[in-house]
mmCIF file of C-alpha atoms (C1' of nucleotides) in Angstrom:
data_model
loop_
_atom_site.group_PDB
_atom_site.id
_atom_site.type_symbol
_atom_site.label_atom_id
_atom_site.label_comp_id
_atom_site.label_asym_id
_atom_site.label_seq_id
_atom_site.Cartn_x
_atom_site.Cartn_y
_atom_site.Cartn_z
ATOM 1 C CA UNK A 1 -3.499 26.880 21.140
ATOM 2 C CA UNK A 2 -3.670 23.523 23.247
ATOM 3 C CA UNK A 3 -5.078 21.684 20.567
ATOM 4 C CA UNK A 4 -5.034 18.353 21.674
ATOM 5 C CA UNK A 5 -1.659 16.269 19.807
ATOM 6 C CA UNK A 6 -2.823 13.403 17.786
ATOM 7 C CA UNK A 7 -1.446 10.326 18.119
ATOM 8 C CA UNK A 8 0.133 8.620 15.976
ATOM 9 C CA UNK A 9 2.172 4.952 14.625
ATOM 10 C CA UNK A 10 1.407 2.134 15.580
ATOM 11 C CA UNK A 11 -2.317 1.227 16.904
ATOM 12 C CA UNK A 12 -2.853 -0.737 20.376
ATOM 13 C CA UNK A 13 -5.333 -3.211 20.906
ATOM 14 C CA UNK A 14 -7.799 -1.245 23.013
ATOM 15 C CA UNK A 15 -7.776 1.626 20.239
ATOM 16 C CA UNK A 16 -8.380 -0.873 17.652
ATOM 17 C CA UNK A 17 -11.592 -2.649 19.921
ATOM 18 C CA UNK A 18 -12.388 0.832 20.775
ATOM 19 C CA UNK A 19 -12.909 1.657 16.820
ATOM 20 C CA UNK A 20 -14.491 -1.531 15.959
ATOM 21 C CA UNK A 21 -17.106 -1.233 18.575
ATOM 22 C CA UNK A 22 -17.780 2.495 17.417
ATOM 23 C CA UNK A 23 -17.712 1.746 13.520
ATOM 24 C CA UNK A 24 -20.040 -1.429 14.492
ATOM 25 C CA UNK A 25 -22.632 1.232 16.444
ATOM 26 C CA UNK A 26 -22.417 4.063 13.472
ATOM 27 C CA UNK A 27 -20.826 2.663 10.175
ATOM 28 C CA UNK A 28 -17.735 2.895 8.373
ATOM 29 C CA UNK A 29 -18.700 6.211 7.199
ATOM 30 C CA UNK A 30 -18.537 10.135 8.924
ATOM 31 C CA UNK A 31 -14.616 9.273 10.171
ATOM 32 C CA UNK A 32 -14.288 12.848 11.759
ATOM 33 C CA UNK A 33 -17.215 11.834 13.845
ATOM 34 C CA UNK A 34 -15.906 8.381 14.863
ATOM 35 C CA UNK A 35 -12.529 9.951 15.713
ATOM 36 C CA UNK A 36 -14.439 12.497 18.204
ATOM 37 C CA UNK A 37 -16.508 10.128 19.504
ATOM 38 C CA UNK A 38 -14.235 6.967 20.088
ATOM 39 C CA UNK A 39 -11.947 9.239 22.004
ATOM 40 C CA UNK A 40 -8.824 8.038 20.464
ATOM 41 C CA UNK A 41 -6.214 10.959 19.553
ATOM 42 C CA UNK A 42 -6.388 9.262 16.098
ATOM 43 C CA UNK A 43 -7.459 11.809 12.953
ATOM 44 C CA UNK A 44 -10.310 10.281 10.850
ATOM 45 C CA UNK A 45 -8.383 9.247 8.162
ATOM 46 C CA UNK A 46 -6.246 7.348 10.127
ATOM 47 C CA UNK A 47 -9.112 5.732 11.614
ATOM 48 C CA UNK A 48 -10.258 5.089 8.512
ATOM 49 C CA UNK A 49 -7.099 3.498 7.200
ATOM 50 C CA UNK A 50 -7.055 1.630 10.184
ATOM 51 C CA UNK A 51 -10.209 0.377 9.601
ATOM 52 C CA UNK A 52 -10.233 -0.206 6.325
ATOM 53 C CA UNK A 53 -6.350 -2.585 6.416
ATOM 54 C CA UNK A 54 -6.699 -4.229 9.543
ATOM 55 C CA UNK A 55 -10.142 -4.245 11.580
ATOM 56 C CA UNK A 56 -12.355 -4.928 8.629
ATOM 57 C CA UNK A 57 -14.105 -8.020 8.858
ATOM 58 C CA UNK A 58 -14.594 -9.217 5.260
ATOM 59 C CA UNK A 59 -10.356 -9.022 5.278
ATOM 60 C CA UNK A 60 -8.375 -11.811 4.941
ATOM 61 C CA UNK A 61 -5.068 -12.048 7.043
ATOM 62 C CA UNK A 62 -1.980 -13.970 5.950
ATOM 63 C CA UNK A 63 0.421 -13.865 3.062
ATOM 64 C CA UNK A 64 -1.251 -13.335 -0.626
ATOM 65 C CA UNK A 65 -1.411 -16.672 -2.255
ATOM 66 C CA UNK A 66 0.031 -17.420 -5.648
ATOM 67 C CA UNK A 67 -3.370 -17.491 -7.051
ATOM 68 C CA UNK A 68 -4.179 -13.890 -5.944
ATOM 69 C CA UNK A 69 -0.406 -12.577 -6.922
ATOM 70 C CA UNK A 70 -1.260 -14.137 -10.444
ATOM 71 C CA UNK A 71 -4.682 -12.332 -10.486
ATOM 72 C CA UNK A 72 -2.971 -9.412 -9.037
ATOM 73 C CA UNK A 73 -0.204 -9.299 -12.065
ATOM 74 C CA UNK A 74 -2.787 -9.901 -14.673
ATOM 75 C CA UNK A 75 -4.943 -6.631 -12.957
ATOM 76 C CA UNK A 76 -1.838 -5.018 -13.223
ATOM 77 C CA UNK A 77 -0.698 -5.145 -16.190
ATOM 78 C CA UNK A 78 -4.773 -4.089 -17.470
ATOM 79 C CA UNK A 79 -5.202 -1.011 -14.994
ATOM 80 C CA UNK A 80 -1.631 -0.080 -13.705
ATOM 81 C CA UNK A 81 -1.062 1.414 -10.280
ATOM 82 C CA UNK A 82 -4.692 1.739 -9.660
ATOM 83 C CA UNK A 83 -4.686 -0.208 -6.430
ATOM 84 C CA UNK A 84 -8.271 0.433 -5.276
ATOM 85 C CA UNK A 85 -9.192 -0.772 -8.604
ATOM 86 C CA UNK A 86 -7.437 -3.970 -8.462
ATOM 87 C CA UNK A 87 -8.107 -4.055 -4.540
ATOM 88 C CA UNK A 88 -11.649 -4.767 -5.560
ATOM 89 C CA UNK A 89 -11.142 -7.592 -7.742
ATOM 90 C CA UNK A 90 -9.451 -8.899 -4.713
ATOM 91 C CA UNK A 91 -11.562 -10.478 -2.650
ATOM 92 C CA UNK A 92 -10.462 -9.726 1.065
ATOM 93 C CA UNK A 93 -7.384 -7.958 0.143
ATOM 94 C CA UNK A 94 -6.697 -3.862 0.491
ATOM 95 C CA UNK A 95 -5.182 -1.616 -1.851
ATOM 96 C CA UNK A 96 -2.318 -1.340 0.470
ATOM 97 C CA UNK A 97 -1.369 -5.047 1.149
ATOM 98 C CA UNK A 98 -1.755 -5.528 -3.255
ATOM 99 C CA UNK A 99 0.803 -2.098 -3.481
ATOM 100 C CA UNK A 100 3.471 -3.535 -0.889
ATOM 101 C CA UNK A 101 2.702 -6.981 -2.928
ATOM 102 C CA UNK A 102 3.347 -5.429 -6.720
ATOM 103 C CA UNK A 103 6.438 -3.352 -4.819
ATOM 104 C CA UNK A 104 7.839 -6.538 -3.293
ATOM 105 C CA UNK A 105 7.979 -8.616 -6.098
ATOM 106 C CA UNK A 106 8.562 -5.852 -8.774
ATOM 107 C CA UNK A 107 11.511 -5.330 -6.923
ATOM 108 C CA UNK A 108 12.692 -9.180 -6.124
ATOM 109 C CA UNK A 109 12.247 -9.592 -10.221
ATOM 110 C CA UNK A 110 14.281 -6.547 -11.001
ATOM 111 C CA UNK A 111 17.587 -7.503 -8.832
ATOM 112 C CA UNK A 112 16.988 -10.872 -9.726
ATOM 113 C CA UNK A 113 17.335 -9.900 -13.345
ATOM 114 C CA UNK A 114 20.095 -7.663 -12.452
ATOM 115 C CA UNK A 115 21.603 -10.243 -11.183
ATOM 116 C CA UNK A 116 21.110 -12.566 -14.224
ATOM 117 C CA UNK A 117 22.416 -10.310 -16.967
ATOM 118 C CA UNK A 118 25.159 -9.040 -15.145
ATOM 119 C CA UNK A 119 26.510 -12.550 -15.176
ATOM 120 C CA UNK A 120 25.291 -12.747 -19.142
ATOM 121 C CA UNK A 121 26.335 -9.261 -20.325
ATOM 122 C CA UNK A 122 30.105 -8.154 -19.623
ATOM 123 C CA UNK A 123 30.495 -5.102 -17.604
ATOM 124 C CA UNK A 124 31.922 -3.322 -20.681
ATOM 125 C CA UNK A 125 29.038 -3.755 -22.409
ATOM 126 C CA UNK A 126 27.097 0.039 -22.835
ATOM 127 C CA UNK A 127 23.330 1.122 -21.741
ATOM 128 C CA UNK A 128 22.840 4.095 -23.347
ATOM 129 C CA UNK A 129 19.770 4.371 -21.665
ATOM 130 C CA UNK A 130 20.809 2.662 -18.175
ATOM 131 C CA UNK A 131 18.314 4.754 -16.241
ATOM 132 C CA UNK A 132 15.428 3.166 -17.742
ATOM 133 C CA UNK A 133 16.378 -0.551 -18.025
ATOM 134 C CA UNK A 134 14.643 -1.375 -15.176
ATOM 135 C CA UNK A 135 11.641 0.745 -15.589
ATOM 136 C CA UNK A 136 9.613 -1.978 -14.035
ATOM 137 C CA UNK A 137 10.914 -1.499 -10.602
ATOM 138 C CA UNK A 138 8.916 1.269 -9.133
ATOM 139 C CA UNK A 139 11.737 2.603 -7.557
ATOM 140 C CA UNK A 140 13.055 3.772 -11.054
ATOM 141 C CA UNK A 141 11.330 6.948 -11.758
ATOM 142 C CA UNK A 142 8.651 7.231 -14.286
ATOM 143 C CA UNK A 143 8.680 11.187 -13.615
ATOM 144 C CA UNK A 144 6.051 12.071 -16.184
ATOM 145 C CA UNK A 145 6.340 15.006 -18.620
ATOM 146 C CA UNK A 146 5.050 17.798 -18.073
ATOM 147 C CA UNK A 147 2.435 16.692 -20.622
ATOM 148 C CA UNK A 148 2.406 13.247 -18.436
ATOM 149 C CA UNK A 149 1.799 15.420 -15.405
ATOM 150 C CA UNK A 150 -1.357 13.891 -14.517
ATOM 151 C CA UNK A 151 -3.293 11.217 -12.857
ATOM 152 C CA UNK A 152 -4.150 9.077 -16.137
ATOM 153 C CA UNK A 153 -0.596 8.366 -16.642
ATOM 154 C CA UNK A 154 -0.752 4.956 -15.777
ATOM 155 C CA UNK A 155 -3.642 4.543 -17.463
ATOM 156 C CA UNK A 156 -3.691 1.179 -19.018
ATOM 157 C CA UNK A 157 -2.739 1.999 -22.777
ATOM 158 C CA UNK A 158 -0.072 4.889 -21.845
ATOM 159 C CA UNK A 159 1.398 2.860 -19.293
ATOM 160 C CA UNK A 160 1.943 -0.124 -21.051
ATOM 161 C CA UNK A 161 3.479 1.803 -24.038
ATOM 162 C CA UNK A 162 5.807 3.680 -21.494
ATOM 163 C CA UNK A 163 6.938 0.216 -20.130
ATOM 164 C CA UNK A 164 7.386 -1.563 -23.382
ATOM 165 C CA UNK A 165 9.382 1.657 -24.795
ATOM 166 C CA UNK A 166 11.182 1.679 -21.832
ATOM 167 C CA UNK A 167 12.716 -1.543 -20.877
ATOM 168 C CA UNK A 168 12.484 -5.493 -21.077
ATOM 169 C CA UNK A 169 8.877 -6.457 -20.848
ATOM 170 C CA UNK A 170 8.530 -10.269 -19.006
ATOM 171 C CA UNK A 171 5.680 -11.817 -20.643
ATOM 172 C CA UNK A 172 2.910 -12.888 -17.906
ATOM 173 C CA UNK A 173 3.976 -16.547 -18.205
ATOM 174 C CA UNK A 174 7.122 -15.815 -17.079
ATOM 175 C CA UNK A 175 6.230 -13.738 -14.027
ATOM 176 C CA UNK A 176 3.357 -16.094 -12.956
ATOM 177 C CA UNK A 177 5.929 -19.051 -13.259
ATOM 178 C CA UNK A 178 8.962 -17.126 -10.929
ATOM 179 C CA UNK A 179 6.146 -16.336 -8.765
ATOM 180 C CA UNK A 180 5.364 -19.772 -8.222
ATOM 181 C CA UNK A 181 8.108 -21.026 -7.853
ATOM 182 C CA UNK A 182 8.993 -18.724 -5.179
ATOM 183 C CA UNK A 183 6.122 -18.966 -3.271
ATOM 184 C CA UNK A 184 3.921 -22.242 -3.837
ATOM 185 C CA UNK A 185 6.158 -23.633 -1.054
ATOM 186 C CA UNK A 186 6.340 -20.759 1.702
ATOM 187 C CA UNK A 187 2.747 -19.729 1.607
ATOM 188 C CA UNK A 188 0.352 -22.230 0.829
ATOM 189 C CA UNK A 189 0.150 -23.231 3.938
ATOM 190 C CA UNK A 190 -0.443 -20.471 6.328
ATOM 191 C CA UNK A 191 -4.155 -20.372 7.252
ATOM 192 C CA UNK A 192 -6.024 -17.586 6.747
ATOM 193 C CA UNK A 193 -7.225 -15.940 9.511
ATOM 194 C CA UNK A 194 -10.628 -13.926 10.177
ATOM 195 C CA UNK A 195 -9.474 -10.448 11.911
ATOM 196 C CA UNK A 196 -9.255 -11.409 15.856
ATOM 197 C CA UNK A 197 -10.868 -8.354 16.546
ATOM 198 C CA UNK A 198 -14.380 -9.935 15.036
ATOM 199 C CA UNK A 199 -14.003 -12.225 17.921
ATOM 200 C CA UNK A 200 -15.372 -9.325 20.026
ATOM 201 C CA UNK A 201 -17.809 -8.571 17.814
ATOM 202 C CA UNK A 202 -19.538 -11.855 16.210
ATOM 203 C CA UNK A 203 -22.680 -9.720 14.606
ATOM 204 C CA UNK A 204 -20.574 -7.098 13.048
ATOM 205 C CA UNK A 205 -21.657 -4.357 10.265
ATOM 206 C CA UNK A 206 -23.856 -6.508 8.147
ATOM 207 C "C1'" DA B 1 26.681 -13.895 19.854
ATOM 208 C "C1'" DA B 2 26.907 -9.548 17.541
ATOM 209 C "C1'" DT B 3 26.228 -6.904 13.678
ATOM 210 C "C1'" DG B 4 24.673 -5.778 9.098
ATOM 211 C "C1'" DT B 5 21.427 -6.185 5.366
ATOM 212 C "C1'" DC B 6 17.140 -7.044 3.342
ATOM 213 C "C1'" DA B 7 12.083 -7.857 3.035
ATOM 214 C "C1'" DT B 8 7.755 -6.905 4.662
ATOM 215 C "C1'" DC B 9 4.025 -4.305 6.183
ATOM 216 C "C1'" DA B 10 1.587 -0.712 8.842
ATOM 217 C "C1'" DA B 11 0.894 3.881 8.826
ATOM 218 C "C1'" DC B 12 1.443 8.643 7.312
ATOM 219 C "C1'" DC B 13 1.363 12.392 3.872
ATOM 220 C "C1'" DG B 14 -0.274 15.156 0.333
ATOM 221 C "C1'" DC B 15 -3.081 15.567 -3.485
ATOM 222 C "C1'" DC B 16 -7.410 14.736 -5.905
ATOM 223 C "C1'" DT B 17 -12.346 14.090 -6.270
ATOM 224 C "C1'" DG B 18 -17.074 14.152 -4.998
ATOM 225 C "C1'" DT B 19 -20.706 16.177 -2.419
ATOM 226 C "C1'" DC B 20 -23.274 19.560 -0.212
ATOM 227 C "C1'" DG B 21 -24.830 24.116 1.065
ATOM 228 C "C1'" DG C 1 -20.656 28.372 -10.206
ATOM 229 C "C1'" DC C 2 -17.880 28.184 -6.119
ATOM 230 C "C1'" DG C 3 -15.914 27.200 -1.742
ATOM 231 C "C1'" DA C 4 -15.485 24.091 2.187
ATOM 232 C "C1'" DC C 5 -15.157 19.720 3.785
ATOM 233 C "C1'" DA C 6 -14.794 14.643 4.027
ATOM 234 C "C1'" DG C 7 -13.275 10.716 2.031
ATOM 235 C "C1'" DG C 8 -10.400 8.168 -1.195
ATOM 236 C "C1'" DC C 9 -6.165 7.184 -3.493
ATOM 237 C "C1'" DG C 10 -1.314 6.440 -4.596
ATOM 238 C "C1'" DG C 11 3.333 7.227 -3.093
ATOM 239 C "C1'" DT C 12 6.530 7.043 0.534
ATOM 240 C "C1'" DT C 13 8.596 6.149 4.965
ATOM 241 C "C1'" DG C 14 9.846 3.925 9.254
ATOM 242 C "C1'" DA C 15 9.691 -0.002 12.377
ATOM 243 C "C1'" DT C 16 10.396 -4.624 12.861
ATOM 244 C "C1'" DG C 17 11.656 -9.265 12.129
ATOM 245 C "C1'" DA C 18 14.222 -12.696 9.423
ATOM 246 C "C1'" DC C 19 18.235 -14.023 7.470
ATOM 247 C "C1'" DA C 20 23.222 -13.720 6.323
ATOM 248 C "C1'" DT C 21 27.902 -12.862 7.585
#
DNA sequence: AATGTCATCAACCGCCTGTCG
DNA sequence: GCGACAGGCGGTTGATGACAT
């Protein structure tokens, strides 16, 4: 037995120098191997992850401006939930931060439109199909058929048609506009940051 | 000041895919 | 062709801080 217990949550600094410096001296690639080696009680992929959200140099810290959330909409509404995908049109930005983003802001439009047509529409008035009036929130389930039942489901075309069959589509104007409006005064202005841990290492992976 | 609620984000999990022997 | 393994991806969860009551 005794294999050794992983750690895991949260990362302290010295594991996250302790990666850099090892990912610097082999590359960002053979993460079972960096896990051994570095020491940490950290499985690869988590190194990886890790690595890949928060210690990477070419990352940009600080809130996503209203330029990228536009850019990140527009991606959106092309691929879907392909994160990666739209990650890489992203310059500096992960799959993860653009995911909690699109999550964020699906979710702030959704109540906020709740909101709106419950003061608009009586109470009386019926949804036959309730469930789905919201489909754009990703917390309302888009359970596929069992004909759906696979990965191309958001694929741009069927995902599109499931949203427009399914609910109130906003047109991109009208997103990009809320989202402006709701953020062109909080974010703006927070620098962006290299990642402090490229402090330690100036001549990093090249 | 204390408590509750909400938003955000880091990290984990499980599945899928690509590669190699 | 096939099985094992590593890496990648998307979904989900939990911790934390900010804000409201």
């Amino acid at each position: 037995m005794a294999q050794e217990e992983m750690r895991k949550g949260p990362w302290a600094e010295q594991e996250d120098l302790q990666l850099a410096f090892y990912v610097n001296l082999f590359g960002d690639r053979r993460w079972d191997f960096l896990a051994k080696v570095t020491g940490l009680r950290r499985t690869g992929k988590s190194c990886r992850l890790r690595w890949v959200n928060y210690l990477h140099p070419d990352l940009k810290l600080g809130k996503i401006t209203p330029q990228e959330g536009r850019l990140i909409l527009e991606l959106h509404s092309k691929w879907g939930n392909r994160w990666s995908r739209i990650a890489r049109e992203v310059p500096g930005r992960t799959d993860n931060e653009i995911k909690n983003y699109w999550r964020t802001h699906t979710r702030k439009k959704a109540q906020d439109e709740k909101k709106n047509m419950a003061s608009i529409i009586s109470p009386s008035s019926s949804f036959s199909n309730t469930s789905s009036f919201y489909s754009n929130s990703p917390d309302v389930d888009f359970t596929p058929s069992t004909e759906d039942n696979e990965r191309n489901i958001y694929d741009t075309g069927r995902f599109q048609k499931n949203v427009a069959e399914n609910m109130k589509v906003y047109s991109m104007d009208e997103i990009w506009k809320d989202i402006e409006l709701s953020e062109e005064n909080e974010t703006m202005c927070k620098p962006i940051m290299p990642s402090p841990i490229w402090d330690y290492f100036p001549n990093n992976l090249g």
